[in-house]
Tab-separated table of C-alpha atoms and ligand atoms in Angstrom:
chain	number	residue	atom	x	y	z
A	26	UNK	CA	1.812	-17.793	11.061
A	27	UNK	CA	2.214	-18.750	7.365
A	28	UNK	CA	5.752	-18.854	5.609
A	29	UNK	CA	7.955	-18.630	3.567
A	30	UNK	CA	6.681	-15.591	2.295
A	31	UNK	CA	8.855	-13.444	-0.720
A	32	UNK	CA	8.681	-9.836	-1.470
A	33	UNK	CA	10.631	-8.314	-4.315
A	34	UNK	CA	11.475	-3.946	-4.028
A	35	UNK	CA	12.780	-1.707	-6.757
A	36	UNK	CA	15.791	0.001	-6.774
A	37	UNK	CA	15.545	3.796	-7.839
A	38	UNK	CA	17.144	6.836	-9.871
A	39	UNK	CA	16.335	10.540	-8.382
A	40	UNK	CA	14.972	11.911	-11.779
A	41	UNK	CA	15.824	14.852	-10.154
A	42	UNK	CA	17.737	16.218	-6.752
A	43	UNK	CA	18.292	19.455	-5.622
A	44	UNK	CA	19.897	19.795	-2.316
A	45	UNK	CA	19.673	22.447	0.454
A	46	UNK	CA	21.651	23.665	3.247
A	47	UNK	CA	23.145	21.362	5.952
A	48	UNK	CA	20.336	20.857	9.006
A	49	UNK	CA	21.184	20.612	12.385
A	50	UNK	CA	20.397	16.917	12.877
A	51	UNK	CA	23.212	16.401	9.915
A	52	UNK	CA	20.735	15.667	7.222
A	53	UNK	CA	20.101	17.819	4.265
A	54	UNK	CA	16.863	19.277	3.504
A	55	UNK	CA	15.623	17.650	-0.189
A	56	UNK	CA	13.541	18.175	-3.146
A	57	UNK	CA	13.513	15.316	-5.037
A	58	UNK	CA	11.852	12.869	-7.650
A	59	UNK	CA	12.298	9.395	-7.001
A	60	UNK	CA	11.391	7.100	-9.716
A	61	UNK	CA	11.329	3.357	-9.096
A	62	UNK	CA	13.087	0.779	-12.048
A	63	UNK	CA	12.738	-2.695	-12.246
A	64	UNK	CA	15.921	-3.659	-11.144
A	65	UNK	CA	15.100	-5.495	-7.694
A	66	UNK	CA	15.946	-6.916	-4.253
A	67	UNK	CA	14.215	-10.405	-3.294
A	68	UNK	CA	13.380	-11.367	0.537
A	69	UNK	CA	12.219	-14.525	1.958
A	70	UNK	CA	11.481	-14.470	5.049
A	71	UNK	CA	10.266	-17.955	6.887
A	72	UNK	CA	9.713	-19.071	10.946
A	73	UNK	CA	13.007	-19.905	12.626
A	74	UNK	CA	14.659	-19.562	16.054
A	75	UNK	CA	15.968	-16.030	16.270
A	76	UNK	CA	16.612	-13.320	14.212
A	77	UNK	CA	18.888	-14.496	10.771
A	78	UNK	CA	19.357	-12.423	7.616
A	79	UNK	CA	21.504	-14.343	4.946
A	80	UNK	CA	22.793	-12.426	1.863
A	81	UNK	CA	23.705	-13.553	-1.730
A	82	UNK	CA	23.589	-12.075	-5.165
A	83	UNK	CA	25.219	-8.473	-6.494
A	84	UNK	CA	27.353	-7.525	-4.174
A	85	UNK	CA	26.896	-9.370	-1.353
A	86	UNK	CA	30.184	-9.093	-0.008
A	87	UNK	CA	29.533	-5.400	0.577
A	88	UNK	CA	26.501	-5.750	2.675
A	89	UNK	CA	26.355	-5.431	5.952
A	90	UNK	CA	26.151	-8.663	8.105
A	91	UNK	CA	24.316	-9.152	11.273
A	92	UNK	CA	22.346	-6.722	13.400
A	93	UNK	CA	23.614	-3.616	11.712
A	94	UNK	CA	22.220	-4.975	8.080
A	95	UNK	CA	19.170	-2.825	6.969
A	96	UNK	CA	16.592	-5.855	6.524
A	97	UNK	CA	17.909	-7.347	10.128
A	98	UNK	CA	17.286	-3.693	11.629
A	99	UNK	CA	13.546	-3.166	9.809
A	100	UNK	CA	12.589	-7.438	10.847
A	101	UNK	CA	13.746	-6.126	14.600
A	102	UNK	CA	11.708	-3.060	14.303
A	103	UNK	CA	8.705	-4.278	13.140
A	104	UNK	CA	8.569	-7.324	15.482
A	105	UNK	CA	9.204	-4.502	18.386
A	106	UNK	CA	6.177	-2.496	17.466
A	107	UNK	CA	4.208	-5.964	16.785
A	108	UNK	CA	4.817	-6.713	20.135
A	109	UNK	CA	6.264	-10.395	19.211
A	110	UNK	CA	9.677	-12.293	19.001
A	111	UNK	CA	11.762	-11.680	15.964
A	112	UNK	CA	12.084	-15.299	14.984
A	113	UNK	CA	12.708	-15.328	11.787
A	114	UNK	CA	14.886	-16.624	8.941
A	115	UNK	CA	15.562	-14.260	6.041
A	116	UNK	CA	17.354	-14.978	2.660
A	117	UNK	CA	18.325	-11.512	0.656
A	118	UNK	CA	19.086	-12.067	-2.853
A	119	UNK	CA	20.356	-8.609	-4.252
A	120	UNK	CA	20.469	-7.490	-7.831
A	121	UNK	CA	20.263	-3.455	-7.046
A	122	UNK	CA	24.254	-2.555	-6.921
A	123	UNK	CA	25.092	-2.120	-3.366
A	124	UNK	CA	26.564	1.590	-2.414
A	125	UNK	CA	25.768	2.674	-5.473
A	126	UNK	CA	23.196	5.131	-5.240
A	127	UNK	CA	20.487	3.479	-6.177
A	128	UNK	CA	18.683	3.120	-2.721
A	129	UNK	CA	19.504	-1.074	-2.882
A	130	UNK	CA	19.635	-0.616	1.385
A	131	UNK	CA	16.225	1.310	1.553
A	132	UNK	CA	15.090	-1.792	-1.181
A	133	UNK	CA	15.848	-4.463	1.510
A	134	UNK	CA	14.627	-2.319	4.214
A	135	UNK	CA	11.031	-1.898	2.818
A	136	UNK	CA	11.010	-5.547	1.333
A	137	UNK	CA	11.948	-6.664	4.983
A	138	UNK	CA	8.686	-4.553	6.632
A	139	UNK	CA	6.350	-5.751	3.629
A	140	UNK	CA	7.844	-9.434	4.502
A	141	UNK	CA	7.783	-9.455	8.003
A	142	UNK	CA	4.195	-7.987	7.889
A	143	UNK	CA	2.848	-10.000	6.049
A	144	UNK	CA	4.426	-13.277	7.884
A	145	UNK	CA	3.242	-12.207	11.335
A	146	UNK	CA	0.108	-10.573	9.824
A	147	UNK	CA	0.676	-7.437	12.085
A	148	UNK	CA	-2.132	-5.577	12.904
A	149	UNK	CA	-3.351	-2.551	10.868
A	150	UNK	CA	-2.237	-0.020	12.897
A	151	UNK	CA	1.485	-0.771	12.635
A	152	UNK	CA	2.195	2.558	9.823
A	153	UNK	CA	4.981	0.789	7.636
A	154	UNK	CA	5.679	3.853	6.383
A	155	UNK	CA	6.756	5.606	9.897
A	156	UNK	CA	8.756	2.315	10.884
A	157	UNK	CA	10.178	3.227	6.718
A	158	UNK	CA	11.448	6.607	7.559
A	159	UNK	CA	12.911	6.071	11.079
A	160	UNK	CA	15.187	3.325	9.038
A	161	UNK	CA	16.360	5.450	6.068
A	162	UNK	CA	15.106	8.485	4.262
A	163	UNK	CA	14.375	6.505	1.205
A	164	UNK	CA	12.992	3.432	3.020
A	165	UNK	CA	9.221	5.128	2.266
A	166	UNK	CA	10.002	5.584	-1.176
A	167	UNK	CA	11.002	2.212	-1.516
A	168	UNK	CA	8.007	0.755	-0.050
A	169	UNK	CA	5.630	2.856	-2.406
A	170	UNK	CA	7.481	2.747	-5.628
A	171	UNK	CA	6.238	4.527	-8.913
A	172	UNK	CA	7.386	7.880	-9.418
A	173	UNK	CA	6.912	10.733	-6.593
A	174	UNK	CA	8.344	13.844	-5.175
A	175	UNK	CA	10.008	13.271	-2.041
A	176	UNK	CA	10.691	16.245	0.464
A	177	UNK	CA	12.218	16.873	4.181
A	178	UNK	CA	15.199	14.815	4.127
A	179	UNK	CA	13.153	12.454	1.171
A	180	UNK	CA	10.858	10.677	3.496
A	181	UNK	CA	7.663	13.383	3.120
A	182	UNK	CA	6.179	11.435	-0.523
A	183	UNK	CA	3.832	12.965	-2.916
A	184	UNK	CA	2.710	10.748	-5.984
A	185	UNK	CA	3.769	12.585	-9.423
A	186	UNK	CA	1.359	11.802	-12.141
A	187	UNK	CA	3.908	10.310	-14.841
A	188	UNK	CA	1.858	8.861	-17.822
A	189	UNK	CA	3.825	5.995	-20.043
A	190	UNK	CA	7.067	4.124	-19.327
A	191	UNK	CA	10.103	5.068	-19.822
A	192	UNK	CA	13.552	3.186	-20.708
A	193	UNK	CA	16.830	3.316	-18.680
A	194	UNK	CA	20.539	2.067	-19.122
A	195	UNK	CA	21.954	1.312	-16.221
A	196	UNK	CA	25.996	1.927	-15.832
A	197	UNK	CA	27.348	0.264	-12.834
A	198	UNK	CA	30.682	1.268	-11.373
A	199	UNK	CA	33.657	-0.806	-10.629
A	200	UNK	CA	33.814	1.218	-7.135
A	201	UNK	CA	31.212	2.037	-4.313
A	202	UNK	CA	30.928	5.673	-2.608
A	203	UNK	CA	29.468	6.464	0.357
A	204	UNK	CA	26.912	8.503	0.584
A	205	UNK	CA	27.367	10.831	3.756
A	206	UNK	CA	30.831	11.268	1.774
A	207	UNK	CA	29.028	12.706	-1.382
A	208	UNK	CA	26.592	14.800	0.905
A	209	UNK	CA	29.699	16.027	2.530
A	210	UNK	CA	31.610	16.676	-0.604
A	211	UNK	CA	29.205	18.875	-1.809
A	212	UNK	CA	28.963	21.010	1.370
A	213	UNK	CA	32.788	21.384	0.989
A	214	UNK	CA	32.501	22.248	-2.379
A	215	UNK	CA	30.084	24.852	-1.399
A	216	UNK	CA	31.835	25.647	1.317
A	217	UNK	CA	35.192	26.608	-1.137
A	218	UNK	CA	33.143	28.627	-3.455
A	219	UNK	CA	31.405	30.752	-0.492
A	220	UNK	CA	28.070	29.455	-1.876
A	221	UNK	CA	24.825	29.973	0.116
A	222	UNK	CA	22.695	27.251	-1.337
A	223	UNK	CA	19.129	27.845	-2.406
A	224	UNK	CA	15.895	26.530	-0.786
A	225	UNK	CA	15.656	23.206	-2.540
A	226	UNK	CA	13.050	22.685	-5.824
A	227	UNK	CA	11.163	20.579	-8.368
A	228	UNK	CA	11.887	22.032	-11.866
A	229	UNK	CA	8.921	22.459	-13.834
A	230	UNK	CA	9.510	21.219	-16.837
A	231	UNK	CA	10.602	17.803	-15.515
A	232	UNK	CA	7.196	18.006	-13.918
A	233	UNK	CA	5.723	18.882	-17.356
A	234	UNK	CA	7.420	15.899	-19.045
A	235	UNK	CA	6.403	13.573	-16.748
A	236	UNK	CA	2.708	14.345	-17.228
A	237	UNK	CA	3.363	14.477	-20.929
A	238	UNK	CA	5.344	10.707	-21.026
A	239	UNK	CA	8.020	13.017	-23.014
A	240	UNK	CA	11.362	11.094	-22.802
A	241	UNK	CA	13.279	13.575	-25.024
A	242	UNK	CA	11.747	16.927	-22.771
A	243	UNK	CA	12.605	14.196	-19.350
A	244	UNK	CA	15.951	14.194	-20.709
A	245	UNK	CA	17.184	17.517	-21.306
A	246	UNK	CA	14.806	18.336	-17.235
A	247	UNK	CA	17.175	15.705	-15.620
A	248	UNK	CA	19.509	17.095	-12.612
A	249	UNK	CA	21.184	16.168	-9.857
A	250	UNK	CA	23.178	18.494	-7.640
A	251	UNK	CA	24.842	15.276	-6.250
A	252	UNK	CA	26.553	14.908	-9.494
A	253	UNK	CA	29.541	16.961	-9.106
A	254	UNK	CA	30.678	16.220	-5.388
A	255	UNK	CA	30.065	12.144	-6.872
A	256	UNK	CA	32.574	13.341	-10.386
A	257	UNK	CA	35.023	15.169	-7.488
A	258	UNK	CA	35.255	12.067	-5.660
A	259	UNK	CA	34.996	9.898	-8.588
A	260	UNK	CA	36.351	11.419	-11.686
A	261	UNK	CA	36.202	9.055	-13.769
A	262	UNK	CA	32.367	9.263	-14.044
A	263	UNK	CA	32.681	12.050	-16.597
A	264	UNK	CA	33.618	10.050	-18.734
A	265	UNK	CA	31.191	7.590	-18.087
A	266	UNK	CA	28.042	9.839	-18.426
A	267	UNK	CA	29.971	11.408	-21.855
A	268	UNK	CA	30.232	7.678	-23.188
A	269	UNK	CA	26.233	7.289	-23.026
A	270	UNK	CA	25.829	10.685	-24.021
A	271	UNK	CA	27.356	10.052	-27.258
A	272	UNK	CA	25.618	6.599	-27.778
A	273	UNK	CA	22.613	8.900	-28.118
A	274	UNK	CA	20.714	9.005	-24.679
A	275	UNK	CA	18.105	11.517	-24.609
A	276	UNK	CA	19.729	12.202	-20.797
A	277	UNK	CA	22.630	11.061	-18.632
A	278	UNK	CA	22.882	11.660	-14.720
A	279	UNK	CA	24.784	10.087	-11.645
A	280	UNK	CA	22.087	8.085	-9.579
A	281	UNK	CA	21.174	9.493	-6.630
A	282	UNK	CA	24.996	9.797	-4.757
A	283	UNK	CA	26.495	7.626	-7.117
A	284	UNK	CA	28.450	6.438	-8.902
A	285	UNK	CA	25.811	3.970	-10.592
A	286	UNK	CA	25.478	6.247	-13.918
A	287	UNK	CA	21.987	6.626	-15.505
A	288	UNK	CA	20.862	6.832	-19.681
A	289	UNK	CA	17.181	7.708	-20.612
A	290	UNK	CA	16.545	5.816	-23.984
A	291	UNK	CA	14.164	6.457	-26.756
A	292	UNK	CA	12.101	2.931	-25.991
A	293	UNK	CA	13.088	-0.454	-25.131
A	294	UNK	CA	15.308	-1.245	-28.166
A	295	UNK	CA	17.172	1.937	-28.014
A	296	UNK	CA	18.151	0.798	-23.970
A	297	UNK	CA	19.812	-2.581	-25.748
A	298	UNK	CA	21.509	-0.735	-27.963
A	299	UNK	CA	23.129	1.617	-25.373
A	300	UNK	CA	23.612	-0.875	-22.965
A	301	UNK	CA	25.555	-3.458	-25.565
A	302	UNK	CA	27.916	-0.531	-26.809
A	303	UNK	CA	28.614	0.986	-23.282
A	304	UNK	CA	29.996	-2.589	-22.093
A	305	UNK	CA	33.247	-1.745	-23.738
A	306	UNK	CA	33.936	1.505	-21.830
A	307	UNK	CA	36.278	0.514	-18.989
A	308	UNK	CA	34.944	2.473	-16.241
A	309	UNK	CA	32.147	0.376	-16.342
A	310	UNK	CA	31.800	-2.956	-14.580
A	311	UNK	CA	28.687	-4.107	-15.650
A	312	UNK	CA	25.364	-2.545	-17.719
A	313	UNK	CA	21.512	-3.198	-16.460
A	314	UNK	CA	18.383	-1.765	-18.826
A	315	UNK	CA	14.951	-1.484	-16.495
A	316	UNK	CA	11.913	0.403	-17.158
A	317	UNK	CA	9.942	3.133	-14.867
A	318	UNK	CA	7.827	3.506	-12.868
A	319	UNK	CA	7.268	0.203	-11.343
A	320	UNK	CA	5.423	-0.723	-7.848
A	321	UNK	CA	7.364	-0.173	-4.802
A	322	UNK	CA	7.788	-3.295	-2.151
A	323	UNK	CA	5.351	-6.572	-3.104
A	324	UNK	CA	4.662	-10.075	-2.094
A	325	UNK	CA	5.772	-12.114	-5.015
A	326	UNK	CA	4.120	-15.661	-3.357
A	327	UNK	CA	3.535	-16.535	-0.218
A	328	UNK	CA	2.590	-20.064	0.885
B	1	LIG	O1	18.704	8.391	5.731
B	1	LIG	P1	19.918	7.612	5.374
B	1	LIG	O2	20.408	6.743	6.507
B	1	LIG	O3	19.768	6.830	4.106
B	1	LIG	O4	21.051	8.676	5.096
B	1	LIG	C1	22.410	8.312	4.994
B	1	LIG	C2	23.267	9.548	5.113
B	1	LIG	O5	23.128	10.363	3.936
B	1	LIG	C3	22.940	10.477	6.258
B	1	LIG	O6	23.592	10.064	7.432
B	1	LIG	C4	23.463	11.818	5.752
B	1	LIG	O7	24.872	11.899	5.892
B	1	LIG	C5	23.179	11.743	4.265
B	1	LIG	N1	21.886	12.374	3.923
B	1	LIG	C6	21.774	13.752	3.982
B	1	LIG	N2	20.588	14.344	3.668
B	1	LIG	C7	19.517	13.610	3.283
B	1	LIG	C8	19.611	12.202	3.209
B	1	LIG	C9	20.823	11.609	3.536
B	1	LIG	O8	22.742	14.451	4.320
B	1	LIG	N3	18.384	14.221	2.975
């Protein structure tokens, strides 16, 4: 065994998510493009007695302690299918907002696998990415990272070709929501308007953007049918997507179930600028800029 051993995992925005009827096994079936930004969750994991997971950083309060934590669940997991003792010690350090749909749970799942992994050197034939999806539907994504299209309930990935970078504005919320809530809102929603909803799809010309690196065609292709059970429960996010919208973002969505709110910007300078003048709306507790696509789950140093 080696240790301690760190691995860092990206937090995400759905570029876009269109959601389908309600499945049997309480899921909803997806079509989705996840797109990793370099906002991130740290791990280090080292040799101990027993199974530990200590959080600190954004939101740590929030997380869940003990055996129901994600990282605690994946370390148990993976040490099952190794065939070994879980005994190890594991320090989170979280920057991705927690409950705030940005996948920061899938983040410290994955980061946990690619740690534990790599500190008990598990054999090759341990699939991370099966172990990944039987912890969370975005737990693959967040082990792959860079930008991809992400079907069934979000666990079946397909890499998107996605040429250049592009620049985001991060608004994060003074309140959490949870995200069976938000799935649930929007099936009630439905539900009141007698809708039947469609098969879920990829729209085209968000496709087309990303292979052209167009951040003004990405921005006018963003969507996310999330977005109005998140403003329902959350109203005040209307206001928060207009603010940025006005500060001249080339696109403005809800993250994934909210309510972290995301801006496309023109380039890196254009983020600053967005970010500095949205710290005075109210709604807002705090403002991030990160780029995409960036590499899903990755040792950092090991020793
Ligand atoms: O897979 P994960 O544990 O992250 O999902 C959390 C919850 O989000 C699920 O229990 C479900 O209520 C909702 N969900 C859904 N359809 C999906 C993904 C998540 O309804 N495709």
């Amino acid at each position: 065994m080696t240790g301690p051993i760190r691995v860092r995992a990206p937090g995400k925005v759905n570029l876009a998510l269109s959601v389908g009827p309600l499945r049997a096994d309480g899921y909803h079936d997806l079509a989705t493009v996840f797109h990793a930004v370099s906002l991130y969750d740290e791990i280090e994991v080292a040799e101990g007695a027993g199974l530990q997971v200590m959080v600190s950083g954004e939101g740590a309060d929030l997380v869940e302690p003990g055996p129901a934590n994600l990282a605690h669940r994946a370390l148990a997991l993976l040490a099952e299918r190794a065939g070994i003792r879980p005994d190890v010690h594991a320090t989170l350090v979280k920057a991705i907002p927690v409950a705030a749909g940005m996948a920061g749970g899938s983040a410290d799942a994955a980061a946990a696998l690619a740690a534990g992994a790599a500190l008990w050197r598990t054999r090759a034939e341990i699939d991370l990415t099966s172990l990944a999806a039987d912890l969370g539907s975005d737990v693959p994504f967040a082990l792959r990272g860079g930008t991809a299209v992400g079907t069934g309930r979000g666990e079946r990935l397909t890499p998107v070709l996605c040429r250049g970078e592009f620049h985001w504005v991060l608004a994060l919320s003074r309140t959490t929501l949870s995200t069976p809530a938000v799935y649930a809102e929007l099936d009630r929603l439905r539900g009141d308007r007698g809708e039947e909803p469609p098969p879920p799809v990829v729209p085209d010309d968000l496709m087309q953007a990303l292979r052209d690196g167009d951040a003004r065609a990405l921005g006018r292709a963003l969507s996310n049918d999330l977005q109005e059970a998140a403003i329902s429960l959350r109203p005040e996010l209307s206001r928060v997507l207009e603010a940025g919208t006005d500060l001249g973002a080339l696109g403005a969505l809800v993250s994934g179930s909210g309510p972290t709110c995301a801006f496309l910007a023109r380039d890196a300078d254009h983020a600053l600028d967005i970010a500095a003048a949205l710290t005075s709306t109210p709604e807002i507790r705090s403002v991030r800029c990160a780029r995409g696509p960036v590499p899903g789950a990755r040792v950092v140093t090991s020793g």
